[in-house]
């Protein structure tokens, strides 16, 4: 029986594209650069950062990874590190929450909460520390739905390491098979949660492909967060 649901944050609850686009625009204004080129560099570096963290298992390295990632991004953009930090701070301070929160998030959380399910997030960090993400979830009202928030830079473990998923279970006093994890990454979310014994719903917001359900594996692939209720029913 599913008793808890864990969520990835970026591109599951919050829209990464909106934030990267705004960061690219601000950096381009600061440095007189082409915003399209800046955005391309940000995505290229983000891809590299996600690849790098797959090989990091040392907890101290995981905790400082956001700073390391910012240094890499500053280098790729050919701007001063402190300039990049100021740009990121400015973006988060002025961000319109409605522009970054996916429309299906709150309605889905309302339904899940009404079922008395325990809810939480399991997130990796990249260019900014988890404190930035926590603030956004607080400002958006999402924090009120959550029983726990776990972030890689706080616990010293990256997804897809099953230890971070098991830590989630430990904090909520549930068994892995009693948890549905929802996220957008095949490696970090699907691979990590299944290896820990959880069920998983992979959300592909960019696609409109037909829904795929593999109950034998404990997997659903869909493009809408609102399918979480169905996932609980068919994977339970």
Phi, psi and omega in degrees: 000131179284123180246345184212154177230129175250146182237139160290161182260296189283126185071010170243308175256318183244143185274107179297323184301319180298315182293315179297322180295318179291321178296318179298319180295317181293315179297321180295324177290317181297323188248000180067039183251166177285120182300328179294318179293319179297316180298320179297320179294319179300314180293322178297317180291322178299318177299317180295319180297318180294327176289319181298318186289346176294337184258003183259119179240344179290125186298324179295322178292324178296319183294327182262005185300322178303318178294318178299320180293321178296320177300318179295317180295318178300319179295316181294327179274350182059046176232163179293142181303316182294328176296317180296317179301315179297321180295316179297316178300318181295319180297312181294324182292328185254004187292131174280113184303320182297335181282342186246343180271122179298143188295335183271001185290300184297317177301322179292317179295325177300315181293314181297321178295323180294341178269006179061032175278145174280134185237149178193176178236150174230107187234142170271156177249153179227267186275350179217155181287165183296338180299328177294315180294318178303318181296318179295318179293330177289310181297328182279347183089358181291328181306326184295339180274344193264135174273334181204147173233123178242128179231146185302319183286347178266323182259351178075027180220132175266143160297142016265015179303124184296343182297326181288328177289321178290329176295322176302313179299318181298316183291331180261001178057049176230161176272152180307319181290353178261010183239136169255123176259140180236126180196175186254352185259129178298314184283304188289318185265307181292307181300313183294315183290319179295323180294337180272348180105003179281167166271161183213141171243114177272129180251122179247089187291339182278346185248161176237026181294160181297154180291138179240129179234125178236083185299330180297331180265337185086040187228136168232140175241127183209179180243005183227135178295335181294348178279003181301322181296316178297320180300318179298320183290316186275338182261349183293000000 
